[in-house]
Short mmCIF file of C-alpha atoms in Angstrom, two decimals:
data_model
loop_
_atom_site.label_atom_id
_atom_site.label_comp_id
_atom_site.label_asym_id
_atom_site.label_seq_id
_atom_site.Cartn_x
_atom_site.Cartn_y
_atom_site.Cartn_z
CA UNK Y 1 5.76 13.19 11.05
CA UNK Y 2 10.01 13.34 12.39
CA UNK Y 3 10.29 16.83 12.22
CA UNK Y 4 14.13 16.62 13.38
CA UNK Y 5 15.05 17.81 9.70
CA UNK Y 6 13.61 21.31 10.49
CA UNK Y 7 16.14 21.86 13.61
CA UNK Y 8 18.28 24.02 11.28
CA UNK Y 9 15.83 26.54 10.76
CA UNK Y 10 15.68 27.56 14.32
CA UNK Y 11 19.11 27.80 14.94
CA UNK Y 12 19.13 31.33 13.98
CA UNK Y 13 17.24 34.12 14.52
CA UNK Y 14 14.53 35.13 12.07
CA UNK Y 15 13.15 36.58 9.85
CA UNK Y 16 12.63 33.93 7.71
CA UNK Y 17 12.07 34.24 3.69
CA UNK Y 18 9.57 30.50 2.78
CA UNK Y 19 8.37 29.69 -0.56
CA UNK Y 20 6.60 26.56 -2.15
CA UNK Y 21 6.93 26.07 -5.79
CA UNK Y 22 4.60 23.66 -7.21
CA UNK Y 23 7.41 21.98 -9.94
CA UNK Y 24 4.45 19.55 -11.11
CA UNK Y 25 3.56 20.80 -14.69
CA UNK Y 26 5.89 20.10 -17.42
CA UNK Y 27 5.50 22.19 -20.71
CA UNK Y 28 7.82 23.73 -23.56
CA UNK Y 29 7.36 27.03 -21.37
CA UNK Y 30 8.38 25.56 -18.24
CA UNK Y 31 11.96 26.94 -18.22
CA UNK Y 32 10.42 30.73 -19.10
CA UNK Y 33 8.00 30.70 -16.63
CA UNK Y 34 10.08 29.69 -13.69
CA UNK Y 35 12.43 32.29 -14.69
CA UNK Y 36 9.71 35.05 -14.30
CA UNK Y 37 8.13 33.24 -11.66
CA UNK Y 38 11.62 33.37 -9.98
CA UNK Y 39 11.62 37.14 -10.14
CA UNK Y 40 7.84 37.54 -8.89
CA UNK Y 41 8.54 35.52 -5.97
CA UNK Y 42 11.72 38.05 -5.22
CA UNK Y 43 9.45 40.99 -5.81
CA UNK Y 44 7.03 39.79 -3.27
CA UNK Y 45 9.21 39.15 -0.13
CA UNK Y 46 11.18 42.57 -1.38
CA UNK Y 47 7.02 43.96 -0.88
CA UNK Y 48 7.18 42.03 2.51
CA UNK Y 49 10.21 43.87 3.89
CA UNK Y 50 12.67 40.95 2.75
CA UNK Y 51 16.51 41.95 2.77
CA UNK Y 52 17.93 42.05 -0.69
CA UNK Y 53 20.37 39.51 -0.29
CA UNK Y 54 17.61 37.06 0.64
CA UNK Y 55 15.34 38.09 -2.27
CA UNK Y 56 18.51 37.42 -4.66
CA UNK Y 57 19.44 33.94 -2.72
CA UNK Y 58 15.53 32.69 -3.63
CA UNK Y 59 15.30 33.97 -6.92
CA UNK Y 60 18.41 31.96 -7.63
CA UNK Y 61 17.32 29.30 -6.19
CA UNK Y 62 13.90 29.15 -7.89
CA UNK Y 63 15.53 30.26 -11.32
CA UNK Y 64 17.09 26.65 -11.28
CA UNK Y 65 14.59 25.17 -10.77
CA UNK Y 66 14.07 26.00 -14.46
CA UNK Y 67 14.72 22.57 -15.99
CA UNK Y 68 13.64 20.48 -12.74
CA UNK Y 69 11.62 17.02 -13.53
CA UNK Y 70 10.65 17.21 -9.58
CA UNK Y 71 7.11 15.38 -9.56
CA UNK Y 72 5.82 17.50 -7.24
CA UNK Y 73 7.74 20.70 -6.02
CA UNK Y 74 10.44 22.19 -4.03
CA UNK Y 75 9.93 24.37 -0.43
CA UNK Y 76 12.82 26.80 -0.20
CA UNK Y 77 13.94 28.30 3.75
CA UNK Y 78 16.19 31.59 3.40
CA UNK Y 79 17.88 33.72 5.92
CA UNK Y 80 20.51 36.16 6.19
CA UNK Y 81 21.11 35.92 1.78
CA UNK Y 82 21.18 32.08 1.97
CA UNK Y 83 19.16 29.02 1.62
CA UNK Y 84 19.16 26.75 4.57
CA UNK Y 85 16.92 24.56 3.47
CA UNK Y 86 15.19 23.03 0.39
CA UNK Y 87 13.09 19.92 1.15
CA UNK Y 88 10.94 18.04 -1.97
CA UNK Y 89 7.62 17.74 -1.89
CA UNK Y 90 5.68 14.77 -1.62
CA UNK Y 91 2.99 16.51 -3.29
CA UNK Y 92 2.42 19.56 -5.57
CA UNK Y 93 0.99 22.65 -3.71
CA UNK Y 94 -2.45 23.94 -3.94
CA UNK Y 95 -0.41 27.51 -5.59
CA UNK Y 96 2.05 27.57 -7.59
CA UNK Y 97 3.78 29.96 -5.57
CA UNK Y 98 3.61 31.19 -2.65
CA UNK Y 99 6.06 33.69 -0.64
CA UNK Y 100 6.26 34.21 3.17
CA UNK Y 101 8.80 36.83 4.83
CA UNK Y 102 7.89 36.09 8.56
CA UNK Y 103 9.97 36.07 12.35
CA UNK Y 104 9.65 32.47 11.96
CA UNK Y 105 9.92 29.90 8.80
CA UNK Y 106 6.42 29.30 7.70
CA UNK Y 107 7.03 25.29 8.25
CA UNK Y 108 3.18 24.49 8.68
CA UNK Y 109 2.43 23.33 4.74
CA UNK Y 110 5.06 20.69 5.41
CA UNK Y 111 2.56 18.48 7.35
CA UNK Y 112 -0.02 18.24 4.15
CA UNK Y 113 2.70 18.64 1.45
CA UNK Y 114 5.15 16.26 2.97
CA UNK Y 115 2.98 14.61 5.23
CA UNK Y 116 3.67 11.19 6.32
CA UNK Y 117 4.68 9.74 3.09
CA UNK Y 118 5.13 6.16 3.63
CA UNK Y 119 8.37 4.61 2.53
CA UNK Y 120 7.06 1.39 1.09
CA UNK Y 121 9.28 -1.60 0.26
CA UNK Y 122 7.36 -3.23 -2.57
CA UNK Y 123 8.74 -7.12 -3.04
CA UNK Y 124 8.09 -8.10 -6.71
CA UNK Y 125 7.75 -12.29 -5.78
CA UNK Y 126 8.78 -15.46 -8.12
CA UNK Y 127 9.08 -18.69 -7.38
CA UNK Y 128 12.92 -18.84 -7.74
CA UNK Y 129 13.55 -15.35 -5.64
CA UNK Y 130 12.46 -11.96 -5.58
CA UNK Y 131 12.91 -8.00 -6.14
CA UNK Y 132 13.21 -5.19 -3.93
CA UNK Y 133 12.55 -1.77 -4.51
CA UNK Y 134 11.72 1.49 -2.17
CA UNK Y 135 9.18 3.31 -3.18
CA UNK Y 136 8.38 7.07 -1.86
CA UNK Y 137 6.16 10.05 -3.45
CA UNK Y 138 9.13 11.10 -5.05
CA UNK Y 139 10.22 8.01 -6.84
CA UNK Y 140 12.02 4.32 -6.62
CA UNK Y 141 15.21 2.79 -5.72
CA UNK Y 142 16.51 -0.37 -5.78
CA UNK Y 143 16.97 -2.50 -2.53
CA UNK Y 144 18.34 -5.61 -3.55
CA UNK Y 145 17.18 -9.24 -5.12
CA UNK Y 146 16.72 -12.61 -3.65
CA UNK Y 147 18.11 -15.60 -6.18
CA UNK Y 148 16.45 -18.56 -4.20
CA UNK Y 149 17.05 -21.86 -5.31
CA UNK Y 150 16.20 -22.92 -8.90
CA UNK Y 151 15.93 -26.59 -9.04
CA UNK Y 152 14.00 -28.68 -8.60
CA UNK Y 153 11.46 -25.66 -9.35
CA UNK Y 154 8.40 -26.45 -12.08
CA UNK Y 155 6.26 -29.66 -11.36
CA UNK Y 156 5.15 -32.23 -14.18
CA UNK Y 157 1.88 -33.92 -14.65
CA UNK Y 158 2.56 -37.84 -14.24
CA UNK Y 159 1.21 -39.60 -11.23
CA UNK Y 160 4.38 -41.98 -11.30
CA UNK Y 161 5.51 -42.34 -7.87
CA UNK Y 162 8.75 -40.98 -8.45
CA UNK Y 163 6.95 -38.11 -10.17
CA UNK Y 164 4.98 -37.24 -7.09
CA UNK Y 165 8.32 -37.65 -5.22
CA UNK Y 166 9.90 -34.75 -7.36
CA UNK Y 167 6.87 -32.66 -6.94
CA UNK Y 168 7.38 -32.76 -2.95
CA UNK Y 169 10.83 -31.83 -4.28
CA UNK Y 170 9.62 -28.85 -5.94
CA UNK Y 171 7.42 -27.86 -2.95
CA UNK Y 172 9.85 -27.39 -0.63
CA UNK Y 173 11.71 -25.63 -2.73
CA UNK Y 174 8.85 -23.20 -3.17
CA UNK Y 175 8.60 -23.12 0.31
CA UNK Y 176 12.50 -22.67 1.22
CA UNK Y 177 12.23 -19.92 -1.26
CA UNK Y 178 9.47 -18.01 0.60
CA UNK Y 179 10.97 -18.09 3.63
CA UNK Y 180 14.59 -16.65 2.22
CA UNK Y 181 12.18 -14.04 0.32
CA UNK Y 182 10.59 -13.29 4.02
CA UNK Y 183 13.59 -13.07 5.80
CA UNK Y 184 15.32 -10.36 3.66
CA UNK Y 185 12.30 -8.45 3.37
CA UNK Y 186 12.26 -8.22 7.06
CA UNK Y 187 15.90 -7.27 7.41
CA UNK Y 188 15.62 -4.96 4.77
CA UNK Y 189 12.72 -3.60 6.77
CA UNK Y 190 14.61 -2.86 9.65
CA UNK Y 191 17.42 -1.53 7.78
CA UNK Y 192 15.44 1.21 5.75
CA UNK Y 193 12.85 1.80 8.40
CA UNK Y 194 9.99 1.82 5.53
CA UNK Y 195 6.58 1.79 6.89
CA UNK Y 196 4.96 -0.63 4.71
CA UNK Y 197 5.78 -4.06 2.70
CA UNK Y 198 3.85 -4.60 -0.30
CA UNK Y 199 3.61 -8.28 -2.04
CA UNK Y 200 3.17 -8.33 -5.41
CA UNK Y 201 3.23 -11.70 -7.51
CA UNK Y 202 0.95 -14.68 -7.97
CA UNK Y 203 -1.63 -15.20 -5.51
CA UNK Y 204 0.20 -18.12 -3.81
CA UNK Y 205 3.64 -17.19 -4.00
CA UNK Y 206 2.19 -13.99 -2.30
CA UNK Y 207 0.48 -15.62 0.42
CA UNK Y 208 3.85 -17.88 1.10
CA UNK Y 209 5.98 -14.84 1.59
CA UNK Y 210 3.61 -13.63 3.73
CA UNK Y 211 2.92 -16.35 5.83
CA UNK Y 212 7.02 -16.59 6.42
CA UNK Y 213 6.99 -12.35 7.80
CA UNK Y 214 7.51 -12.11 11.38
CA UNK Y 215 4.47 -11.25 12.90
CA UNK Y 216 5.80 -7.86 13.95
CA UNK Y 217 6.67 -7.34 10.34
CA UNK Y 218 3.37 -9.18 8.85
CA UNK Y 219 1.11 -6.11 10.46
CA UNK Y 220 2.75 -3.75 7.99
CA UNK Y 221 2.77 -5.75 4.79
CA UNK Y 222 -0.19 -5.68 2.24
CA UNK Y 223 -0.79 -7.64 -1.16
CA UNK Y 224 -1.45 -5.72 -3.94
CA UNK Y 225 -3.86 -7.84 -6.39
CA UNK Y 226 -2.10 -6.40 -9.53
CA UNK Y 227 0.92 -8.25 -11.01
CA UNK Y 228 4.38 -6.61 -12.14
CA UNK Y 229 3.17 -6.70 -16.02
CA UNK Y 230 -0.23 -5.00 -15.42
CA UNK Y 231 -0.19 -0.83 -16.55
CA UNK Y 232 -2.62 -0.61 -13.29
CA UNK Y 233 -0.05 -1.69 -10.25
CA UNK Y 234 1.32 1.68 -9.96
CA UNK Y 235 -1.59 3.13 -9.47
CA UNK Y 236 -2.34 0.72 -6.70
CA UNK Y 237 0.65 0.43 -5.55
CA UNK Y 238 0.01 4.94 -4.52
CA UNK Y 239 -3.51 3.95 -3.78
CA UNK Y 240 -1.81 1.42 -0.48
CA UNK Y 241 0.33 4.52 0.20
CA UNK Y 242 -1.93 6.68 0.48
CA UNK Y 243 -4.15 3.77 2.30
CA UNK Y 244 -1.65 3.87 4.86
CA UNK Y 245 -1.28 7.24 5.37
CA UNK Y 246 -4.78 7.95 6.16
CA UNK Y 247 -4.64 5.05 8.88
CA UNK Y 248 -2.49 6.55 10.32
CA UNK Y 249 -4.14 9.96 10.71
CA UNK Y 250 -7.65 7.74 11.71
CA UNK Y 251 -4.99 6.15 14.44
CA UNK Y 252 -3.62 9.68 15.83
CA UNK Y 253 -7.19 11.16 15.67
CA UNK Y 254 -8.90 8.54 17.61
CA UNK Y 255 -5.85 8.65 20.20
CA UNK Y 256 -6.94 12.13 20.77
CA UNK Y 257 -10.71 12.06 21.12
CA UNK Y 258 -10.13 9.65 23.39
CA UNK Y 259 -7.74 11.33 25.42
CA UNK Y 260 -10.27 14.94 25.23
CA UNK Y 261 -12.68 12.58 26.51
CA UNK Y 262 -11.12 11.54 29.69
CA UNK Y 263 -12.61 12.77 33.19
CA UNK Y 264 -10.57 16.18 34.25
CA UNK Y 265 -10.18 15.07 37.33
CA UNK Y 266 -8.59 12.24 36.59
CA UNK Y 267 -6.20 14.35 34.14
CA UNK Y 268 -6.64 15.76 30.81
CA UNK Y 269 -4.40 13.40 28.31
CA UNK Y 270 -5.26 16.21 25.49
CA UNK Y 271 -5.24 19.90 24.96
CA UNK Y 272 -6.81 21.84 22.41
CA UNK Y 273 -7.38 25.60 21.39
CA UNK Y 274 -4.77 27.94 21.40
CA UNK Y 275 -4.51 29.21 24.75
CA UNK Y 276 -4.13 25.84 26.50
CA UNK Y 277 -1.92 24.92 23.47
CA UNK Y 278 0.74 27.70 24.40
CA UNK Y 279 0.55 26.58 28.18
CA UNK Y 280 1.47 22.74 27.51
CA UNK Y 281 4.20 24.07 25.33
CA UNK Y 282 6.17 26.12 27.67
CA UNK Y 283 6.00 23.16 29.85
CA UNK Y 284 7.16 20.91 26.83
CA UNK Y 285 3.91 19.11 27.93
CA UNK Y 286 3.55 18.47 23.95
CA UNK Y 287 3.65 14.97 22.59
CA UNK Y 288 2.24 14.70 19.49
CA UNK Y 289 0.83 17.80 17.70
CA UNK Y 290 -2.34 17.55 15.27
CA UNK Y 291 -2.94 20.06 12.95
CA UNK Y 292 -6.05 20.73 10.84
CA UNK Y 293 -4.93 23.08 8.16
CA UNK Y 294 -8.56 24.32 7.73
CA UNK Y 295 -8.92 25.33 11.09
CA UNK Y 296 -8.72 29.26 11.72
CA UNK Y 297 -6.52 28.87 14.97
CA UNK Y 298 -3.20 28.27 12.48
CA UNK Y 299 -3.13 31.45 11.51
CA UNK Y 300 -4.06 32.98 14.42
CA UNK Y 301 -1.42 35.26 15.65
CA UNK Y 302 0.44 34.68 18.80
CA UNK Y 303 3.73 35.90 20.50
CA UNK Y 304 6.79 34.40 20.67
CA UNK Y 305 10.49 35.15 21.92
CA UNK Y 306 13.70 33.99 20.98
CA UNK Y 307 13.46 30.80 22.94
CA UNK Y 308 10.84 27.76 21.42
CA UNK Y 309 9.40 27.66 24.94
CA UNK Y 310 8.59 31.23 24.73
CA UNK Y 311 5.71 31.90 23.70
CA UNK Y 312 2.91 33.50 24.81
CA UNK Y 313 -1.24 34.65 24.11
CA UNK Y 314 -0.72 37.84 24.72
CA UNK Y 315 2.75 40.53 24.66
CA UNK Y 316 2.51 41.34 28.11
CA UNK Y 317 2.74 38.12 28.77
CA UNK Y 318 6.08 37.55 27.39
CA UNK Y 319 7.75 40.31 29.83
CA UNK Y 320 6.01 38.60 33.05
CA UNK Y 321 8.30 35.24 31.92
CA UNK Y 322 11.22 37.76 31.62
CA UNK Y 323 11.62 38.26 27.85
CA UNK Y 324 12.19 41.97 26.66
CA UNK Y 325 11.83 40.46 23.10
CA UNK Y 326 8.83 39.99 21.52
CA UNK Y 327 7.72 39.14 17.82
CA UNK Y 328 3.94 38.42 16.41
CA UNK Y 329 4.18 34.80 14.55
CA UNK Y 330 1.38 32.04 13.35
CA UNK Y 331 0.18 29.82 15.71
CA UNK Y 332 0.69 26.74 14.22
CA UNK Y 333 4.17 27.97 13.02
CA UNK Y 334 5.04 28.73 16.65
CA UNK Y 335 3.85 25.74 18.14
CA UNK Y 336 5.58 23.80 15.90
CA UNK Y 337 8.86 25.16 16.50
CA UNK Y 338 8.06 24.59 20.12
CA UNK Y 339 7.42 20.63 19.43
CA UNK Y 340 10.81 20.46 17.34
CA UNK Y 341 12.62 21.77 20.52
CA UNK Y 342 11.60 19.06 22.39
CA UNK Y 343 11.93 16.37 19.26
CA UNK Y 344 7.60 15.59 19.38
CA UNK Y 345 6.22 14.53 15.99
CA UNK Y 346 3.10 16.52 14.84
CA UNK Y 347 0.36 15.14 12.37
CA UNK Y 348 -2.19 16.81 9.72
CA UNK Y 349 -5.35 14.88 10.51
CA UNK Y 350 -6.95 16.42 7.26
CA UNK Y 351 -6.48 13.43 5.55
CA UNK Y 352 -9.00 11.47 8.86
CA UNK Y 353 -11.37 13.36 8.10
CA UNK Y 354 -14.57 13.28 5.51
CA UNK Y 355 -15.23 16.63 3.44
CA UNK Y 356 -18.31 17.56 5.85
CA UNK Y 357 -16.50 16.71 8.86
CA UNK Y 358 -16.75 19.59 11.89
CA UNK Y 359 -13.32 20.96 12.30
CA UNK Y 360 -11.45 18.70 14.68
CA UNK Y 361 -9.67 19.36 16.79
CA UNK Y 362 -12.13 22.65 17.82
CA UNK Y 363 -10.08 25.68 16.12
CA UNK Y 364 -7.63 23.23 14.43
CA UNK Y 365 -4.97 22.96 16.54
CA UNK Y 366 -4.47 20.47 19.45
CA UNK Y 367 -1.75 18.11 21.29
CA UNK Y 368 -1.44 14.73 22.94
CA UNK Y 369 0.47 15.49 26.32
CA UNK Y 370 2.96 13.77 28.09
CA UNK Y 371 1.35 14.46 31.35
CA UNK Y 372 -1.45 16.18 32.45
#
């Protein structure tokens, strides 16, 4: 996950008001109950030691929320009486609330409730062109149309010579068609930066498309075995996402165990519990981040100074770099502003891992270095 869209959060000091708001549930008593639930939430980070101006800037912001259709929900970031930041949600929160005043944004939900979320280009396939359309968790867009050509287009059944002439005709136009299809697909690829191409369409005007990708661009595409009239695409079409996104934990995982693996003498390619954790990021050793939210190391408490490199196991640790500062924050919340100093991605590798699965990495918490 590009965490580069959380850089304004730590361009001033803290603290920090954060609050999810699960938006998912739609009723006749939605707008009344956002409207209280916009005054508890300013209630609680007033209990928290919030300013008032920050309590009123959230309950504002969470009162209009009243009418929103958001599928999912809304994170809110407040400082200083204003809201910095207000990402969706590509999914709805386990609470429907929930209210942090803290020296640092609490930024560590992001990695579950936005997660990867795979920008998919679906390609709806015909014979005579094709559709585009983006697809996120939080809805669709259009991305253009191919009009291929339409004649000659539908073969006959006569054997007549000049019949099976026309129906070579019609071939290649299939064919031509396919490859126009594939080449937009890829540009449009490389233009939105989506993650994942999914065919739909008949089985062999599917396969044609797909046979025309680039093989660069053929790795990320997928058919989906539901057509654009059947009720159950859509449901596939979230079952690929979410296909993809757990790859892509499995990927990042494995990378890891076999970097904790390696010989120490020959130099550790991965670091994890929190102590070794802090180390690699004061030496913005840090190069990919994993984070299992059901490990207890993210919420254990560390200590941090105004810098992201600054942070440290213990206080007295702090003053021995030369900070007079010091402020108690979240692991995973500290480490994480630490990684978006330096511009590394992190990953939640809950999504790798089965229901009985021992906690990995040990504690929750651990990195992919840049060197050892």
């Amino acid at each position: 996950m590009d965490l580069a869209f959380l850089q304004p959060l730590y361009e001033r000091r803290g603290p920090w008001a954060s609050v999810y708001v699960d938006t998912s549930h739609h009723t006749q008593d939605t707008p009344r109950e956002r409207r209280l639930m916009a005054q508890a939430v300013a209630r609680e980070l007033a209990s928290q030691g919030a300013d008032e101006a920050t309590c009123e800037a959230v309950r504002t912001a969470v009162d209009e929320l009243q009418h929103s259709t958001e599928p999912h929900g809304r994170a809110l970031f407040a400082h200083d009486g204003e809201v910095v930041l207000d990402p969706s949600l590509a999914r709805a929160p386990q609470r429907e609330i929930t209210a942090v005043w803290a020296p640092l944004p609490h930024v560590s939900p992001l990695l579950n409730l936005l997660g990867e979320d795979p920008t998919c280009l679906v390609v709806y396939v015909s014979r005579g062109g094709a559709d585009l359309e983006l697809r996120t968790a939080l809805g669709s867009s259009d991305a253009g149309e191919v009009v291929g050509r339409q004649w000659p287009l539908h073969r006959t059944a006569s054997s007549d010579w000049s019949e099976r002439h026309f129906q070579l005709a019609v071939e290649n136009t299939w064919d031509q068609n396919a490859a126009e299809i594939a080449r937009e697909a890829a540009s449009c690829l490389e233009e939105t930066r989506a993650d994942l191409v999914i065919l739909v369409g008949e089985d062999r005007d599917r396969r044609a498309v797909r046979e025309h990708l680039p093989p660069q661009v053929r790795g990320h595409a997928v058919e989906a075995s539901h057509g654009s009239g059947s009720r159950l695409l859509e449901e596939e079409v979230e079952d690929l996402r979410a296909t993809h996104e757990r790859q892509t934990a499995e990927t990042d995982l494995g990378r890891f165990l076999a970097a904790r693996g390696r010989d120490p003498q020959g130099g550790a390619g991965a670091v994890e519990g929190v102590p070794a954790l802090v180390e690699a990021a004061r030496e913005h050793r840090i190069d990919e981040l994993l984070v299992n939210p059901d490990g207890p190391d993210a919420h254990r408490q560390i200590w941090i100074g105004e810098e992201p490199d600054q942070l440290a196991v213990r206080r007295a640790d702090l003053r021995i770099l030369g900070e007079q500062h010091a402020w108690a924050a979240r692991a995973d919340d500290a480490l994480l502003r630490s990684v978006v100093a330096t511009g590394a991605p992190a990953i939640s590798v809950g999504p790798a891992l089965e229901d009985d699965s021992p906690v990995v990495p040990v504690g929750g918490l651990g990195a992919l270095l840049r060197w050892a």
